[in-house]
mmCIF file of C-alpha atoms in Angstrom:
data_model
loop_
_atom_site.group_PDB
_atom_site.id
_atom_site.type_symbol
_atom_site.label_atom_id
_atom_site.label_comp_id
_atom_site.label_asym_id
_atom_site.label_seq_id
_atom_site.Cartn_x
_atom_site.Cartn_y
_atom_site.Cartn_z
ATOM 1 C CA MET H 1 24.060 -31.168 -16.178
ATOM 2 C CA GLY H 2 21.869 -32.264 -18.960
ATOM 3 C CA GLY H 3 22.200 -34.388 -22.079
ATOM 4 C CA ALA H 4 24.299 -37.803 -22.131
ATOM 5 C CA GLY H 5 25.827 -37.223 -18.752
ATOM 6 C CA ALA H 6 22.541 -37.245 -17.076
ATOM 7 C CA VAL H 7 21.760 -40.877 -18.256
ATOM 8 C CA THR H 8 21.261 -43.696 -15.317
ATOM 9 C CA PRO H 9 20.725 -47.159 -15.522
ATOM 10 C CA GLY H 10 17.417 -48.239 -16.896
ATOM 11 C CA MET H 11 16.471 -44.611 -18.534
ATOM 12 C CA GLY H 12 15.026 -44.828 -21.831
ATOM 13 C CA ASP H 13 15.041 -41.566 -24.440
ATOM 14 C CA VAL H 14 18.234 -39.704 -24.049
ATOM 15 C CA ASN H 15 19.312 -36.725 -25.884
ATOM 16 C CA VAL H 16 22.656 -38.186 -27.093
ATOM 17 C CA GLU H 17 25.083 -35.104 -26.813
ATOM 18 C CA ARG H 18 28.505 -36.639 -27.199
ATOM 19 C CA VAL H 19 29.427 -39.847 -28.795
ATOM 20 C CA PHE H 20 32.456 -41.921 -29.004
ATOM 21 C CA ILE H 21 32.747 -44.691 -31.645
ATOM 22 C CA VAL H 22 34.969 -47.512 -31.291
ATOM 23 C CA GLY H 23 35.351 -49.217 -34.790
ATOM 24 C CA CYS H 24 34.514 -46.205 -36.925
ATOM 25 C CA GLY H 25 34.012 -48.283 -40.566
ATOM 26 C CA ASP H 26 31.259 -47.693 -42.667
ATOM 27 C CA ILE H 27 28.576 -48.238 -40.036
ATOM 28 C CA GLY H 28 30.444 -45.700 -37.606
ATOM 29 C CA LYS H 29 30.745 -43.032 -40.117
ATOM 30 C CA ARG H 30 26.479 -43.779 -40.895
ATOM 31 C CA VAL H 31 25.838 -43.350 -37.376
ATOM 32 C CA ALA H 32 28.394 -40.441 -36.610
ATOM 33 C CA ARG H 33 26.750 -38.678 -39.273
ATOM 34 C CA LEU H 34 22.992 -39.577 -37.999
ATOM 35 C CA ALA H 35 24.390 -38.009 -34.549
ATOM 36 C CA MET H 36 25.730 -34.881 -36.103
ATOM 37 C CA ASP H 37 22.739 -34.285 -37.576
ATOM 38 C CA LYS H 38 20.971 -34.298 -33.937
ATOM 39 C CA GLY H 39 23.757 -31.905 -32.999
ATOM 40 C CA ALA H 40 25.872 -34.419 -31.072
ATOM 41 C CA ALA H 41 29.986 -33.607 -31.103
ATOM 42 C CA VAL H 42 31.277 -37.236 -32.351
ATOM 43 C CA THR H 43 34.840 -38.462 -31.631
ATOM 44 C CA ALA H 44 36.312 -41.822 -32.625
ATOM 45 C CA LEU H 45 39.273 -44.215 -31.700
ATOM 46 C CA VAL H 46 41.362 -44.466 -34.607
ATOM 47 C CA ARG H 47 44.852 -46.398 -34.802
ATOM 48 C CA SER H 48 46.747 -43.906 -37.492
ATOM 49 C CA GLU H 49 47.008 -40.256 -38.665
ATOM 50 C CA GLU H 50 45.864 -41.729 -42.103
ATOM 51 C CA SER H 51 42.812 -42.838 -40.420
ATOM 52 C CA ALA H 52 42.198 -39.937 -38.478
ATOM 53 C CA ALA H 53 42.494 -37.927 -41.483
ATOM 54 C CA LYS H 54 39.403 -39.693 -43.280
ATOM 55 C CA LEU H 55 37.235 -39.090 -40.450
ATOM 56 C CA HIS H 56 38.137 -35.371 -40.070
ATOM 57 C CA GLU H 57 36.985 -34.998 -43.623
ATOM 58 C CA HIS H 58 33.641 -36.364 -42.229
ATOM 59 C CA GLY H 59 33.718 -33.863 -38.941
ATOM 60 C CA ILE H 60 34.672 -36.518 -36.706
ATOM 61 C CA GLY H 61 37.069 -35.709 -34.155
ATOM 62 C CA THR H 62 39.411 -38.492 -33.496
ATOM 63 C CA VAL H 63 41.607 -39.907 -30.447
ATOM 64 C CA GLU H 64 44.156 -42.322 -31.215
ATOM 65 C CA GLY H 65 44.689 -45.563 -29.876
ATOM 66 C CA HIS H 66 44.822 -49.313 -30.273
ATOM 67 C CA LEU H 67 42.447 -51.899 -28.412
ATOM 68 C CA ASP H 68 45.431 -54.512 -29.040
ATOM 69 C CA ASP H 69 47.933 -51.913 -27.255
ATOM 70 C CA PRO H 70 45.886 -51.512 -23.627
ATOM 71 C CA GLU H 71 48.546 -48.782 -22.415
ATOM 72 C CA SER H 72 47.396 -46.688 -25.657
ATOM 73 C CA LEU H 73 43.841 -46.438 -24.294
ATOM 74 C CA ALA H 74 44.574 -44.233 -20.907
ATOM 75 C CA GLY H 75 42.945 -40.998 -20.884
ATOM 76 C CA LEU H 76 39.931 -41.780 -23.134
ATOM 77 C CA PRO H 77 37.512 -38.970 -23.197
ATOM 78 C CA LEU H 78 34.448 -41.208 -22.467
ATOM 79 C CA ARG H 79 32.802 -39.427 -19.419
ATOM 80 C CA GLY H 80 29.148 -38.799 -20.146
ATOM 81 C CA ALA H 81 29.665 -40.031 -23.581
ATOM 82 C CA THR H 82 27.221 -42.448 -25.445
ATOM 83 C CA VAL H 83 30.034 -45.179 -26.483
ATOM 84 C CA PHE H 84 29.243 -47.245 -29.869
ATOM 85 C CA TYR H 85 31.581 -50.271 -29.797
ATOM 86 C CA PHE H 86 31.628 -51.259 -33.294
ATOM 87 C CA ALA H 87 35.176 -53.037 -33.007
ATOM 88 C CA PRO H 88 35.447 -56.729 -34.255
ATOM 89 C CA PRO H 89 37.314 -59.129 -32.005
ATOM 90 C CA PRO H 90 40.742 -60.401 -33.079
ATOM 91 C CA GLY H 91 40.907 -63.811 -34.772
ATOM 92 C CA GLY H 92 41.457 -66.773 -33.159
ATOM 93 C CA GLY H 93 40.381 -68.160 -29.634
ATOM 94 C CA ILE H 94 37.079 -67.797 -28.022
ATOM 95 C CA THR H 95 37.461 -64.939 -25.449
ATOM 96 C CA GLU H 96 37.567 -61.100 -26.628
ATOM 97 C CA PRO H 97 40.255 -59.320 -25.433
ATOM 98 C CA ARG H 98 39.981 -56.068 -27.159
ATOM 99 C CA ALA H 99 36.799 -55.620 -24.863
ATOM 100 C CA ARG H 100 38.313 -56.247 -21.767
ATOM 101 C CA ALA H 101 41.067 -53.755 -22.915
ATOM 102 C CA PHE H 102 38.368 -51.278 -23.292
ATOM 103 C CA CYS H 103 36.427 -51.617 -20.113
ATOM 104 C CA ALA H 104 40.255 -51.891 -18.043
ATOM 105 C CA ALA H 105 40.933 -48.518 -19.521
ATOM 106 C CA VAL H 106 37.798 -46.478 -18.162
ATOM 107 C CA ARG H 107 39.119 -44.913 -15.446
ATOM 108 C CA PRO H 108 36.938 -44.584 -12.125
ATOM 109 C CA GLY H 109 34.834 -41.239 -12.745
ATOM 110 C CA GLU H 110 35.033 -41.217 -16.282
ATOM 111 C CA GLU H 111 32.347 -43.916 -17.504
ATOM 112 C CA PRO H 112 30.627 -43.405 -20.335
ATOM 113 C CA ALA H 113 26.631 -42.557 -20.037
ATOM 114 C CA LYS H 114 25.936 -45.588 -22.012
ATOM 115 C CA VAL H 115 27.518 -48.523 -24.396
ATOM 116 C CA VAL H 116 25.590 -49.735 -27.365
ATOM 117 C CA TYR H 117 27.430 -52.852 -28.423
ATOM 118 C CA LEU H 118 27.081 -54.360 -31.725
ATOM 119 C CA SER H 119 26.902 -57.970 -31.198
ATOM 120 C CA THR H 120 25.706 -60.909 -33.807
ATOM 121 C CA SER H 121 22.662 -63.051 -34.282
ATOM 122 C CA GLY H 122 25.175 -65.986 -34.754
ATOM 123 C CA VAL H 123 25.302 -65.995 -30.619
ATOM 124 C CA TYR H 124 22.020 -68.056 -31.109
ATOM 125 C CA GLY H 125 23.466 -71.229 -32.843
ATOM 126 C CA ASP H 126 21.711 -72.980 -35.157
ATOM 127 C CA CYS H 127 18.094 -72.647 -34.284
ATOM 128 C CA GLY H 128 16.360 -74.500 -37.390
ATOM 129 C CA ASP H 129 13.102 -73.403 -38.339
ATOM 130 C CA LEU H 130 12.429 -71.794 -35.286
ATOM 131 C CA ILE H 131 11.425 -68.032 -34.635
ATOM 132 C CA VAL H 132 14.351 -66.467 -32.830
ATOM 133 C CA THR H 133 13.373 -63.571 -30.047
ATOM 134 C CA GLU H 134 15.523 -61.945 -27.073
ATOM 135 C CA ASP H 135 14.398 -64.668 -25.045
ATOM 136 C CA THR H 136 16.071 -67.638 -27.137
ATOM 137 C CA PRO H 137 18.914 -68.727 -25.013
ATOM 138 C CA ALA H 138 22.370 -68.042 -26.511
ATOM 139 C CA ASN H 139 24.250 -71.060 -27.758
ATOM 140 C CA PRO H 140 27.105 -69.910 -29.983
ATOM 141 C CA GLN H 141 28.520 -72.884 -31.982
ATOM 142 C CA THR H 142 31.224 -71.199 -33.959
ATOM 143 C CA ALA H 143 34.382 -69.533 -32.557
ATOM 144 C CA ARG H 144 33.653 -66.151 -34.120
ATOM 145 C CA ALA H 145 29.908 -66.171 -32.404
ATOM 146 C CA LYS H 146 31.595 -67.482 -28.940
ATOM 147 C CA ARG H 147 33.867 -64.531 -28.968
ATOM 148 C CA ARG H 148 30.945 -62.228 -29.819
ATOM 149 C CA TYR H 149 29.024 -63.441 -26.925
ATOM 150 C CA ASP H 150 32.036 -63.181 -24.691
ATOM 151 C CA ALA H 151 32.221 -59.760 -25.393
ATOM 152 C CA GLU H 152 28.745 -59.081 -24.402
ATOM 153 C CA THR H 153 29.299 -61.023 -21.224
ATOM 154 C CA VAL H 154 32.302 -58.685 -20.547
ATOM 155 C CA PHE H 155 30.501 -55.451 -21.168
ATOM 156 C CA ARG H 156 27.193 -56.652 -19.051
ATOM 157 C CA ALA H 157 29.456 -57.570 -15.981
ATOM 158 C CA TRP H 158 31.679 -53.825 -16.393
ATOM 159 C CA GLY H 159 28.510 -52.332 -16.759
ATOM 160 C CA LYS H 160 26.933 -53.564 -13.551
ATOM 161 C CA GLU H 161 30.038 -52.884 -11.709
ATOM 162 C CA ARG H 162 30.622 -49.229 -12.644
ATOM 163 C CA GLY H 163 26.913 -48.453 -13.140
ATOM 164 C CA VAL H 164 27.113 -47.939 -17.000
ATOM 165 C CA PRO H 165 24.168 -48.997 -19.168
ATOM 166 C CA ILE H 166 24.634 -51.892 -21.611
ATOM 167 C CA VAL H 167 22.490 -52.035 -24.605
ATOM 168 C CA VAL H 168 23.422 -55.105 -26.959
ATOM 169 C CA LEU H 169 22.285 -55.489 -30.726
ATOM 170 C CA ARG H 170 22.464 -58.672 -31.917
ATOM 171 C CA VAL H 171 22.721 -57.956 -35.689
ATOM 172 C CA THR H 172 22.158 -60.048 -38.784
ATOM 173 C CA GLY H 173 23.799 -60.200 -42.003
ATOM 174 C CA ILE H 174 24.644 -56.600 -43.316
ATOM 175 C CA TYR H 175 24.064 -55.387 -46.866
ATOM 176 C CA GLY H 176 23.987 -52.280 -48.879
ATOM 177 C CA PRO H 177 26.591 -50.043 -50.976
ATOM 178 C CA GLY H 178 29.982 -51.577 -50.708
ATOM 179 C CA ARG H 179 28.459 -54.786 -48.810
ATOM 180 C CA LEU H 180 27.227 -56.809 -51.546
ATOM 181 C CA PRO H 181 29.021 -60.594 -52.536
ATOM 182 C CA LEU H 182 30.814 -59.019 -55.748
ATOM 183 C CA GLN H 183 33.371 -61.471 -55.062
ATOM 184 C CA GLN H 184 31.785 -64.755 -54.359
ATOM 185 C CA LEU H 185 29.447 -63.955 -57.246
ATOM 186 C CA THR H 186 32.284 -63.349 -59.801
ATOM 187 C CA SER H 187 34.350 -65.894 -58.676
ATOM 188 C CA GLY H 188 31.792 -68.818 -59.140
ATOM 189 C CA GLN H 189 31.097 -69.882 -55.733
ATOM 190 C CA PRO H 190 28.246 -72.082 -55.545
ATOM 191 C CA VAL H 191 25.097 -72.033 -53.270
ATOM 192 C CA LEU H 192 22.925 -74.697 -51.884
ATOM 193 C CA PHE H 193 20.036 -76.031 -53.606
ATOM 194 C CA GLU H 194 16.890 -74.018 -52.522
ATOM 195 C CA SER H 195 15.471 -77.488 -50.843
ATOM 196 C CA GLU H 196 18.390 -77.531 -48.632
ATOM 197 C CA ALA H 197 19.312 -74.042 -48.096
ATOM 198 C CA SER H 198 18.817 -72.865 -44.416
ATOM 199 C CA TYR H 199 17.166 -69.507 -42.948
ATOM 200 C CA THR H 200 19.081 -66.440 -43.112
ATOM 201 C CA ASN H 201 18.478 -62.806 -42.280
ATOM 202 C CA ARG H 202 19.680 -59.478 -42.996
ATOM 203 C CA ILE H 203 19.471 -55.686 -42.639
ATOM 204 C CA HIS H 204 20.621 -52.517 -44.927
ATOM 205 C CA SER H 205 23.446 -50.691 -43.608
ATOM 206 C CA GLU H 206 21.767 -47.611 -43.422
ATOM 207 C CA ASP H 207 18.789 -49.347 -41.498
ATOM 208 C CA LEU H 208 21.363 -50.454 -38.964
ATOM 209 C CA ALA H 209 22.584 -47.121 -38.153
ATOM 210 C CA ARG H 210 19.344 -45.745 -37.660
ATOM 211 C CA VAL H 211 18.902 -48.696 -35.172
ATOM 212 C CA CYS H 212 21.895 -47.747 -33.445
ATOM 213 C CA MET H 213 21.199 -44.461 -32.909
ATOM 214 C CA ALA H 214 17.645 -45.670 -31.668
ATOM 215 C CA ALA H 215 19.316 -47.733 -29.070
ATOM 216 C CA ALA H 216 21.274 -45.016 -27.838
ATOM 217 C CA GLU H 217 18.493 -42.677 -27.422
ATOM 218 C CA LYS H 218 15.761 -45.437 -26.107
ATOM 219 C CA GLY H 219 17.378 -48.524 -25.339
ATOM 220 C CA GLU H 220 17.554 -49.440 -21.128
ATOM 221 C CA ASP H 221 20.113 -51.266 -19.453
ATOM 222 C CA GLY H 222 20.320 -55.006 -20.174
ATOM 223 C CA ASP H 223 18.156 -54.574 -23.185
ATOM 224 C CA ILE H 224 19.056 -57.166 -26.003
ATOM 225 C CA PHE H 225 17.611 -56.246 -29.547
ATOM 226 C CA ASN H 226 17.342 -58.170 -32.530
ATOM 227 C CA VAL H 227 18.202 -56.201 -35.377
ATOM 228 C CA SER H 228 16.850 -57.371 -38.872
ATOM 229 C CA ASP H 229 14.450 -56.619 -41.265
ATOM 230 C CA GLY H 230 11.871 -59.021 -40.227
ATOM 231 C CA ASN H 231 11.911 -60.967 -43.703
ATOM 232 C CA PRO H 232 14.128 -63.915 -43.298
ATOM 233 C CA GLY H 233 14.905 -65.902 -46.340
ATOM 234 C CA THR H 234 17.650 -68.207 -47.106
ATOM 235 C CA MET H 235 21.321 -67.616 -48.588
ATOM 236 C CA THR H 236 20.402 -68.928 -51.638
ATOM 237 C CA GLU H 237 17.761 -66.176 -52.556
ATOM 238 C CA TYR H 238 20.107 -63.827 -50.887
ATOM 239 C CA PHE H 239 22.502 -64.752 -53.778
ATOM 240 C CA ASN H 240 20.073 -65.109 -56.414
ATOM 241 C CA ALA H 241 18.994 -61.578 -55.822
ATOM 242 C CA CYS H 242 21.953 -59.774 -55.600
ATOM 243 C CA ALA H 243 23.318 -61.569 -59.085
ATOM 244 C CA ASP H 244 19.593 -60.447 -60.705
ATOM 245 C CA ALA H 245 20.252 -56.839 -59.128
ATOM 246 C CA LEU H 246 23.844 -56.300 -60.140
ATOM 247 C CA GLY H 247 23.505 -58.277 -63.562
ATOM 248 C CA PHE H 248 25.440 -61.320 -63.273
ATOM 249 C CA PRO H 249 24.491 -64.997 -63.743
ATOM 250 C CA ARG H 250 22.952 -66.961 -60.617
ATOM 251 C CA PRO H 251 25.550 -69.012 -58.805
ATOM 252 C CA ARG H 252 25.335 -72.802 -59.382
ATOM 253 C CA GLN H 253 23.772 -74.509 -56.635
ATOM 254 C CA VAL H 254 25.471 -77.886 -55.128
ATOM 255 C CA THR H 255 23.986 -80.395 -52.809
ATOM 256 C CA MET H 256 25.186 -79.728 -48.806
ATOM 257 C CA GLU H 257 27.523 -83.018 -49.351
ATOM 258 C CA GLU H 258 29.139 -81.331 -52.211
ATOM 259 C CA ALA H 259 29.110 -78.018 -50.400
ATOM 260 C CA LYS H 260 31.220 -79.218 -47.661
ATOM 261 C CA LYS H 261 33.724 -80.294 -50.182
ATOM 262 C CA VAL H 262 33.980 -77.188 -52.304
ATOM 263 C CA MET H 263 32.768 -73.783 -49.881
ATOM 264 C CA THR H 264 35.334 -71.742 -47.937
ATOM 265 C CA PRO H 265 34.820 -72.888 -44.041
ATOM 266 C CA LEU H 266 33.311 -69.214 -43.207
ATOM 267 C CA MET H 267 30.767 -69.839 -46.082
ATOM 268 C CA LEU H 268 30.216 -73.101 -44.653
ATOM 269 C CA SER H 269 29.512 -72.197 -41.218
ATOM 270 C CA TYR H 270 27.177 -69.556 -42.330
ATOM 271 C CA VAL H 271 24.894 -71.913 -44.525
ATOM 272 C CA THR H 272 25.018 -74.663 -41.790
ATOM 273 C CA GLU H 273 23.025 -72.511 -39.300
ATOM 274 C CA SER H 274 19.644 -71.311 -39.580
ATOM 275 C CA ARG H 275 17.640 -68.980 -37.690
ATOM 276 C CA ARG H 276 14.259 -66.851 -38.260
ATOM 277 C CA MET H 277 15.100 -63.758 -36.434
ATOM 278 C CA ASP H 278 11.738 -61.689 -35.138
ATOM 279 C CA ASN H 279 12.596 -57.995 -34.731
ATOM 280 C CA SER H 280 9.191 -56.906 -33.294
ATOM 281 C CA LYS H 281 11.058 -55.689 -30.137
ATOM 282 C CA MET H 282 13.272 -53.465 -32.407
ATOM 283 C CA VAL H 283 10.607 -52.255 -33.946
ATOM 284 C CA GLY H 284 7.922 -51.835 -31.077
ATOM 285 C CA LYS H 285 10.419 -50.533 -28.330
ATOM 286 C CA LEU H 286 12.821 -48.463 -30.325
ATOM 287 C CA GLY H 287 10.179 -47.307 -32.838
ATOM 288 C CA VAL H 288 12.225 -47.834 -35.836
ATOM 289 C CA LYS H 289 10.693 -47.397 -39.157
ATOM 290 C CA LEU H 290 12.630 -49.352 -41.673
ATOM 291 C CA LEU H 291 14.003 -47.654 -44.925
ATOM 292 C CA TYR H 292 14.271 -50.637 -46.323
ATOM 293 C CA PRO H 293 11.851 -53.646 -44.937
ATOM 294 C CA THR H 294 12.417 -56.094 -48.231
ATOM 295 C CA LEU H 295 15.664 -57.253 -49.711
ATOM 296 C CA GLN H 296 14.656 -55.920 -53.138
ATOM 297 C CA ASP H 297 13.874 -52.327 -51.660
ATOM 298 C CA GLY H 298 17.577 -52.445 -50.263
ATOM 299 C CA LEU H 299 19.239 -54.039 -53.063
ATOM 300 C CA LYS H 300 17.389 -51.514 -55.423
ATOM 301 C CA ALA H 301 18.991 -48.656 -53.579
ATOM 302 C CA SER H 302 22.383 -50.277 -53.004
ATOM 303 C CA VAL H 303 22.953 -50.992 -56.661
ATOM 304 C CA ALA H 304 21.955 -47.270 -57.491
ATOM 305 C CA LYS H 305 24.781 -46.048 -55.341
#
């Protein structure tokens, strides 16, 4: 048999013929479109008939099941398919039960050809001004990042046991149409003074979808890829650029001490960690040419849509 079903661990350059998406939101639909444009049949896991109907409008087949209900996952049509696992972990704790439930549901002989897991660059923790490569040790600090790293570990162990290639994408902040910080800008949430702001990184949603497809086609078992546009900036620069693009006033700036009093815990967790992500492996091995290599390019396209 040819196509996806012929994949073995360690092979690259695969013709993806069947795709199964777990967590088919914005990025999932973008990946589905790219896959279908290449002739692949795409199926997604959904929790409701309403979700199924919306995906059917995009030409995406569906199977109903819930990651929080392991029994509902029995018999998923995975054999020979490339799985994109985009589903987020549940809130709370530092482990990822949904990834475990998915892996446990795959029957012997029904293994997928490959799994591309969407993780987060947060697994590296706070790296200060250092350049972060895929060889930088993982050091997750937040519960959110620990859950993602646990999922990475689960998939790698399962893939090794079952002979399924696992490719991990450590994704930075995603922006694009419908993904700009409108609520933060309109509610008057502050940002740090530029002199205190840490490094942050981002990737446009359409570029992320293209990286996902390239990882499915060229990624090898055990590969980890940092996914970013390769142009680190600060969160303050990002919010100012978004405000300018949207025609909003720039947010007020505060010291770190004041930020600890007025920022939400989630926002504070973002601004207290710093990373300068290196994307050279993504660009080199996957051969991805970014559509939006700079924030200015990406914001212009995002606002236009």
